Amino acid sequence: LRDVYKRQIYNGATFSLTAAGDIIATTGQSIGTDSTSSGNIILNSTTGGINIYGGWFGGLNSSYYNGDSGIISLTAANDINIHSAGISSSSNSGKGGDITITSTSGSVNITDSQINSYAQAGNAGNIIIKAAGDINIPFPTIISAYSVSGNGGDLDINSTNGGINIGNIRSVSESQDAGSVKLEAAGDINTLSMQASATGNGGNIDIISHSGNINTSNGQLISFTAAAAAGTINLQAAGDITTGLIDAYAQPAPTSN
């Protein structure tokens, strides 16, 4: 199924598409559900892959500005490739929606894109990316579960048989607690910037390689709190661990004169 969508739609209903073969959204096409009610976006390829090429205004948008936003779910047997696309589930007055990307037998490759669950008033949604093979999400792609008034969402990236290469990933709350950030892979894990920061409790950061190495030397791992407790930062590897900046810290409370 090559041309999933020829123009943008914003109808608030669930958009669900299942195909035996590949699902390909070409440059500039958009699937959106951000109208008077929230809708979900569900794409499922039972034996093929999913390819989303965003281009100008292209991507998936399940946002609702007057309540909870919908979920976005991408599932494929083979590779999932996302390039220059915005994948967003945002809300101004409710919860940000969960975003799940799963390749049961292939890899996940996300380049020059934004994967974003955002909430102005409620909690951000969780973002889960799983693959049997490698997961490649290099800079400048950003994965973000961000809330202004609620909790930041949890971020879970898992490769059962491959490695993980990731650029920027963050869970942030401006007023409550950050979510946790977890990377787990059979092979090597390479990271750039990981952040779990909040005015409330900072989130935990876990990086686990069962058979490979961990390299965070090109960036930083930060769990920060402006007013409560920072989270823990845990790295486990069968091989070598090479790090850059690792910082779990709390901003000191102001002193009175």
mmCIF file of C-alpha atoms in Angstrom:
data_model
loop_
_atom_site.group_PDB
_atom_site.id
_atom_site.type_symbol
_atom_site.label_atom_id
_atom_site.label_comp_id
_atom_site.label_asym_id
_atom_site.label_seq_id
_atom_site.Cartn_x
_atom_site.Cartn_y
_atom_site.Cartn_z
ATOM 1 C CA LEU A 1 0.000 0.000 0.000
ATOM 2 C CA ARG A 2 2.065 2.885 -1.266
ATOM 3 C CA ASP A 3 -0.049 6.026 -0.956
ATOM 4 C CA VAL A 4 -1.552 5.924 2.502
ATOM 5 C CA TYR A 5 -2.793 9.471 2.368
ATOM 6 C CA LYS A 6 -3.030 12.189 -0.236
ATOM 7 C CA ARG A 7 -3.902 15.101 2.021
ATOM 8 C CA GLN A 8 -4.231 16.070 5.634
ATOM 9 C CA ILE A 9 -7.308 15.017 7.597
ATOM 10 C CA TYR A 10 -8.384 16.342 10.955
ATOM 11 C CA ASN A 11 -11.602 14.614 11.924
ATOM 12 C CA GLY A 12 -11.105 13.477 15.517
ATOM 13 C CA ALA A 13 -11.929 9.854 14.674
ATOM 14 C CA THR A 14 -9.634 6.860 14.969
ATOM 15 C CA PHE A 15 -7.573 6.196 11.861
ATOM 16 C CA SER A 16 -6.745 2.489 11.654
ATOM 17 C CA LEU A 17 -4.948 0.849 8.743
ATOM 18 C CA THR A 18 -3.879 -2.799 8.469
ATOM 19 C CA ALA A 19 -2.035 -4.168 5.444
ATOM 20 C CA ALA A 20 -0.387 -7.471 4.625
ATOM 21 C CA GLY A 21 2.393 -5.689 2.724
ATOM 22 C CA ASP A 22 4.299 -2.462 3.203
ATOM 23 C CA ILE A 23 2.690 0.770 4.387
ATOM 24 C CA ILE A 24 4.370 3.764 2.753
ATOM 25 C CA ALA A 25 3.439 7.378 3.438
ATOM 26 C CA THR A 26 5.241 9.528 0.887
ATOM 27 C CA THR A 27 6.664 13.020 1.283
ATOM 28 C CA GLY A 28 4.262 15.707 2.452
ATOM 29 C CA GLN A 29 1.421 13.398 3.390
ATOM 30 C CA SER A 30 -0.120 13.697 6.825
ATOM 31 C CA ILE A 31 -2.544 11.763 9.001
ATOM 32 C CA GLY A 32 -4.147 13.882 11.687
ATOM 33 C CA THR A 33 -6.988 13.532 14.190
ATOM 34 C CA ASP A 34 -6.879 16.850 16.034
ATOM 35 C CA SER A 35 -10.401 18.253 15.691
ATOM 36 C CA THR A 36 -13.293 18.476 18.172
ATOM 37 C CA SER A 37 -12.454 15.143 19.788
ATOM 38 C CA SER A 38 -9.386 13.001 20.201
ATOM 39 C CA GLY A 39 -8.642 10.114 17.873
ATOM 40 C CA ASN A 40 -6.076 7.346 17.665
ATOM 41 C CA ILE A 41 -3.716 6.555 14.789
ATOM 42 C CA ILE A 42 -2.997 2.853 14.322
ATOM 43 C CA LEU A 43 -0.864 1.462 11.480
ATOM 44 C CA ASN A 44 -0.202 -2.275 11.274
ATOM 45 C CA SER A 45 1.716 -4.208 8.629
ATOM 46 C CA THR A 46 1.338 -7.921 9.317
ATOM 47 C CA THR A 47 4.119 -9.173 6.996
ATOM 48 C CA GLY A 48 5.771 -6.023 5.649
ATOM 49 C CA GLY A 49 7.295 -2.791 6.878
ATOM 50 C CA ILE A 50 6.257 0.806 7.529
ATOM 51 C CA ASN A 51 7.950 3.762 5.817
ATOM 52 C CA ILE A 52 7.018 7.356 6.630
ATOM 53 C CA TYR A 53 8.717 10.150 4.711
ATOM 54 C CA GLY A 54 7.481 13.386 6.213
ATOM 55 C CA GLY A 55 8.869 16.256 4.201
ATOM 56 C CA TRP A 56 6.994 19.546 4.421
ATOM 57 C CA PHE A 57 4.277 19.190 7.121
ATOM 58 C CA GLY A 58 4.256 15.408 6.791
ATOM 59 C CA GLY A 59 3.824 12.922 9.614
ATOM 60 C CA LEU A 60 1.321 11.659 12.186
ATOM 61 C CA ASN A 61 -0.556 13.956 14.541
ATOM 62 C CA SER A 62 -3.039 12.737 17.163
ATOM 63 C CA SER A 63 -3.517 15.871 19.249
ATOM 64 C CA TYR A 64 -6.490 17.282 21.120
ATOM 65 C CA TYR A 65 -6.359 20.693 22.676
ATOM 66 C CA ASN A 66 -9.476 20.447 24.888
ATOM 67 C CA GLY A 67 -8.904 17.032 26.505
ATOM 68 C CA ASP A 68 -6.770 13.900 26.345
ATOM 69 C CA SER A 69 -4.968 13.293 23.072
ATOM 70 C CA GLY A 70 -5.064 9.953 21.272
ATOM 71 C CA ILE A 71 -2.506 7.201 20.984
ATOM 72 C CA ILE A 72 -0.210 6.560 18.042
ATOM 73 C CA SER A 73 0.721 2.934 17.352
ATOM 74 C CA LEU A 74 2.977 1.643 14.567
ATOM 75 C CA THR A 75 3.496 -2.130 14.326
ATOM 76 C CA ALA A 76 5.250 -4.037 11.546
ATOM 77 C CA ALA A 77 6.812 -7.425 10.980
ATOM 78 C CA ASN A 78 9.767 -5.895 9.112
ATOM 79 C CA ASP A 79 11.659 -2.600 9.292
ATOM 80 C CA ILE A 80 10.040 0.669 10.352
ATOM 81 C CA ASN A 81 11.658 3.724 8.747
ATOM 82 C CA ILE A 82 10.693 7.293 9.645
ATOM 83 C CA HIS A 83 12.439 10.223 7.950
ATOM 84 C CA SER A 84 11.850 13.974 8.323
ATOM 85 C CA ALA A 85 8.506 13.432 10.018
ATOM 86 C CA GLY A 86 6.724 14.695 13.088
ATOM 87 C CA ILE A 87 5.060 12.003 15.220
ATOM 88 C CA SER A 88 3.070 13.946 17.816
ATOM 89 C CA SER A 89 0.363 13.386 20.423
ATOM 90 C CA SER A 90 -0.212 16.622 22.335
ATOM 91 C CA SER A 91 -2.816 18.233 24.560
ATOM 92 C CA ASN A 92 -3.290 21.674 26.070
ATOM 93 C CA SER A 93 -5.810 20.661 28.763
ATOM 94 C CA GLY A 94 -5.523 16.850 29.133
ATOM 95 C CA LYS A 95 -2.985 14.061 28.844
ATOM 96 C CA GLY A 96 -0.508 13.560 26.068
ATOM 97 C CA GLY A 97 -1.066 10.272 24.263
ATOM 98 C CA ASP A 98 1.166 7.208 24.324
ATOM 99 C CA ILE A 99 3.333 6.552 21.255
ATOM 100 C CA THR A 100 4.363 2.963 20.469
ATOM 101 C CA ILE A 101 6.629 1.861 17.618
ATOM 102 C CA THR A 102 7.249 -1.896 17.303
ATOM 103 C CA SER A 103 9.069 -4.007 14.719
ATOM 104 C CA THR A 104 8.606 -7.669 15.618
ATOM 105 C CA SER A 105 11.289 -9.043 13.245
ATOM 106 C CA GLY A 106 13.161 -6.040 11.848
ATOM 107 C CA SER A 107 14.829 -2.780 12.813
ATOM 108 C CA VAL A 108 13.608 0.729 13.625
ATOM 109 C CA ASN A 109 15.302 3.699 11.923
ATOM 110 C CA ILE A 110 14.222 7.263 12.721
ATOM 111 C CA THR A 111 16.141 10.158 11.158
ATOM 112 C CA ASP A 112 15.688 13.957 11.138
ATOM 113 C CA SER A 113 12.379 13.632 12.968
ATOM 114 C CA GLN A 114 10.564 14.462 16.206
ATOM 115 C CA ILE A 115 8.724 11.906 18.344
ATOM 116 C CA ASN A 116 6.753 13.939 20.858
ATOM 117 C CA SER A 117 4.143 13.395 23.579
ATOM 118 C CA TYR A 118 3.341 16.752 25.166
ATOM 119 C CA ALA A 119 0.852 17.959 27.768
ATOM 120 C CA GLN A 120 0.253 21.492 28.939
ATOM 121 C CA ALA A 121 -2.033 20.630 31.890
ATOM 122 C CA GLY A 122 -1.934 16.833 32.329
ATOM 123 C CA ASN A 123 0.702 14.116 32.205
ATOM 124 C CA ALA A 124 2.751 13.479 29.100
ATOM 125 C CA GLY A 125 2.268 10.085 27.490
ATOM 126 C CA ASN A 126 4.779 7.253 27.428
ATOM 127 C CA ILE A 127 6.950 6.535 24.388
ATOM 128 C CA ILE A 128 7.897 2.904 23.701
ATOM 129 C CA ILE A 129 10.115 1.772 20.821
ATOM 130 C CA LYS A 130 10.873 -1.930 20.421
ATOM 131 C CA ALA A 131 12.583 -3.952 17.712
ATOM 132 C CA ALA A 132 14.024 -7.401 17.191
ATOM 133 C CA GLY A 133 16.950 -5.837 15.320
ATOM 134 C CA ASP A 134 18.857 -2.587 15.620
ATOM 135 C CA ILE A 135 17.286 0.694 16.717
ATOM 136 C CA ASN A 136 18.908 3.716 15.049
ATOM 137 C CA ILE A 137 17.697 7.171 16.133
ATOM 138 C CA PRO A 138 20.668 9.505 15.585
ATOM 139 C CA PHE A 139 20.902 13.259 16.190
ATOM 140 C CA PRO A 140 19.131 15.560 15.338
ATOM 141 C CA THR A 141 16.046 13.414 15.971
ATOM 142 C CA ILE A 142 14.471 14.224 19.350
ATOM 143 C CA ILE A 143 12.330 11.883 21.452
ATOM 144 C CA SER A 144 10.447 13.857 24.083
ATOM 145 C CA ALA A 145 7.784 13.188 26.741
ATOM 146 C CA TYR A 146 7.267 16.671 28.161
ATOM 147 C CA SER A 147 4.691 18.163 30.521
ATOM 148 C CA VAL A 148 4.276 21.678 31.823
ATOM 149 C CA SER A 149 1.911 20.996 34.757
ATOM 150 C CA GLY A 150 1.864 17.183 35.015
ATOM 151 C CA ASN A 151 4.419 14.375 35.052
ATOM 152 C CA GLY A 152 6.828 13.665 32.242
ATOM 153 C CA GLY A 153 6.211 10.390 30.423
ATOM 154 C CA ASP A 154 8.287 7.213 30.629
ATOM 155 C CA LEU A 155 10.627 6.406 27.723
ATOM 156 C CA ASP A 156 11.436 2.768 26.956
ATOM 157 C CA ILE A 157 13.711 1.763 24.036
ATOM 158 C CA ASN A 158 14.383 -1.975 23.676
ATOM 159 C CA SER A 159 16.217 -4.084 21.089
ATOM 160 C CA THR A 160 15.956 -7.817 21.779
ATOM 161 C CA ASN A 161 18.627 -8.983 19.308
ATOM 162 C CA GLY A 162 20.449 -5.855 18.122
ATOM 163 C CA GLY A 163 21.986 -2.624 19.330
ATOM 164 C CA ILE A 164 20.788 0.923 20.008
ATOM 165 C CA ASN A 165 22.206 4.150 18.594
ATOM 166 C CA ILE A 166 20.321 7.195 19.891
ATOM 167 C CA GLY A 167 20.767 10.962 19.878
ATOM 168 C CA ASN A 168 18.513 13.106 22.066
ATOM 169 C CA ILE A 169 15.934 11.650 24.436
ATOM 170 C CA ARG A 170 14.246 13.430 27.334
ATOM 171 C CA SER A 171 11.480 13.194 29.917
ATOM 172 C CA VAL A 172 10.753 16.571 31.468
ATOM 173 C CA SER A 173 8.212 18.104 33.842
ATOM 174 C CA GLU A 174 8.227 21.807 34.593
ATOM 175 C CA SER A 175 6.198 21.383 37.803
ATOM 176 C CA GLN A 176 5.944 17.706 38.872
ATOM 177 C CA ASP A 177 8.025 14.538 38.394
ATOM 178 C CA ALA A 178 10.007 13.411 35.360
ATOM 179 C CA GLY A 179 9.435 9.959 33.945
ATOM 180 C CA SER A 180 12.014 7.199 33.704
ATOM 181 C CA VAL A 181 14.295 6.686 30.705
ATOM 182 C CA LYS A 182 15.408 3.154 29.868
ATOM 183 C CA LEU A 183 17.529 1.727 27.053
ATOM 184 C CA GLU A 184 18.007 -2.048 26.864
ATOM 185 C CA ALA A 185 19.656 -4.059 24.105
ATOM 186 C CA ALA A 186 21.394 -7.325 23.360
ATOM 187 C CA GLY A 187 24.244 -5.514 21.609
ATOM 188 C CA ASP A 188 26.069 -2.197 21.821
ATOM 189 C CA ILE A 189 24.362 0.979 23.039
ATOM 190 C CA ASN A 190 25.618 4.409 21.938
ATOM 191 C CA THR A 191 23.991 7.592 23.238
ATOM 192 C CA LEU A 192 24.341 11.340 22.865
ATOM 193 C CA SER A 193 22.062 13.169 25.326
ATOM 194 C CA MET A 194 19.671 11.641 27.857
ATOM 195 C CA GLN A 195 17.704 13.752 30.307
ATOM 196 C CA ALA A 196 15.118 13.067 33.031
ATOM 197 C CA SER A 197 14.584 16.447 34.682
ATOM 198 C CA ALA A 198 11.846 18.089 36.699
ATOM 199 C CA THR A 199 10.881 20.620 39.308
ATOM 200 C CA GLY A 200 9.699 17.597 41.311
ATOM 201 C CA ASN A 201 11.632 14.333 41.390
ATOM 202 C CA GLY A 202 14.097 13.684 38.602
ATOM 203 C CA GLY A 203 13.597 10.447 36.697
ATOM 204 C CA ASN A 204 15.741 7.318 36.732
ATOM 205 C CA ILE A 205 18.022 6.559 33.783
ATOM 206 C CA ASP A 206 18.862 2.928 33.011
ATOM 207 C CA ILE A 207 21.122 1.681 30.202
ATOM 208 C CA ILE A 208 21.564 -2.090 29.932
ATOM 209 C CA SER A 209 23.556 -4.032 27.324
ATOM 210 C CA HIS A 210 23.328 -7.790 27.788
ATOM 211 C CA SER A 211 26.107 -8.780 25.371
ATOM 212 C CA GLY A 212 27.812 -5.592 24.202
ATOM 213 C CA ASN A 213 29.359 -2.278 25.153
ATOM 214 C CA ILE A 214 27.920 1.046 26.327
ATOM 215 C CA ASN A 215 29.325 4.342 25.051
ATOM 216 C CA THR A 216 27.915 7.664 26.304
ATOM 217 C CA SER A 217 31.155 9.628 25.846
ATOM 218 C CA ASN A 218 29.790 11.885 23.105
ATOM 219 C CA GLY A 219 27.111 13.399 25.320
ATOM 220 C CA GLN A 220 25.633 13.502 28.785
ATOM 221 C CA LEU A 221 23.309 11.640 31.139
ATOM 222 C CA ILE A 222 21.407 13.983 33.442
ATOM 223 C CA SER A 223 18.761 13.468 36.119
ATOM 224 C CA PHE A 224 17.932 16.835 37.657
ATOM 225 C CA THR A 225 15.475 18.232 40.170
ATOM 226 C CA ALA A 226 14.879 21.868 40.992
ATOM 227 C CA ALA A 227 13.152 21.184 44.316
ATOM 228 C CA ALA A 228 13.084 17.470 45.298
ATOM 229 C CA ALA A 229 15.227 14.356 44.694
ATOM 230 C CA ALA A 230 17.202 13.470 41.589
ATOM 231 C CA GLY A 231 16.799 10.017 40.108
ATOM 232 C CA THR A 232 19.362 7.241 39.898
ATOM 233 C CA ILE A 233 21.572 6.618 36.863
ATOM 234 C CA ASN A 234 22.399 2.962 36.250
ATOM 235 C CA LEU A 235 24.650 1.498 33.524
ATOM 236 C CA GLN A 236 25.169 -2.249 33.068
ATOM 237 C CA ALA A 237 27.101 -3.949 30.259
ATOM 238 C CA ALA A 238 28.681 -7.302 29.489
ATOM 239 C CA GLY A 239 31.559 -5.445 27.795
ATOM 240 C CA ASP A 240 33.114 -2.016 28.164
ATOM 241 C CA ILE A 241 31.413 1.105 29.521
ATOM 242 C CA THR A 242 32.744 4.437 28.243
ATOM 243 C CA THR A 243 31.113 7.578 29.603
ATOM 244 C CA GLY A 244 31.016 11.324 29.246
ATOM 245 C CA LEU A 245 29.263 13.584 31.736
ATOM 246 C CA ILE A 246 27.008 11.758 34.218
ATOM 247 C CA ASP A 247 25.148 13.990 36.650
ATOM 248 C CA ALA A 248 22.306 13.280 39.087
ATOM 249 C CA TYR A 249 21.848 16.425 41.092
ATOM 250 C CA ALA A 250 19.404 18.621 42.994
ATOM 251 C CA GLN A 251 19.403 22.369 42.840
ATOM 252 C CA PRO A 252 20.039 23.750 46.318
ATOM 253 C CA ALA A 253 17.075 25.388 48.008
ATOM 254 C CA PRO A 254 17.416 29.163 48.312
ATOM 255 C CA THR A 255 18.683 30.357 51.686
ATOM 256 C CA SER A 256 17.031 33.126 53.631
ATOM 257 C CA ASN A 257 19.019 36.099 54.821
#
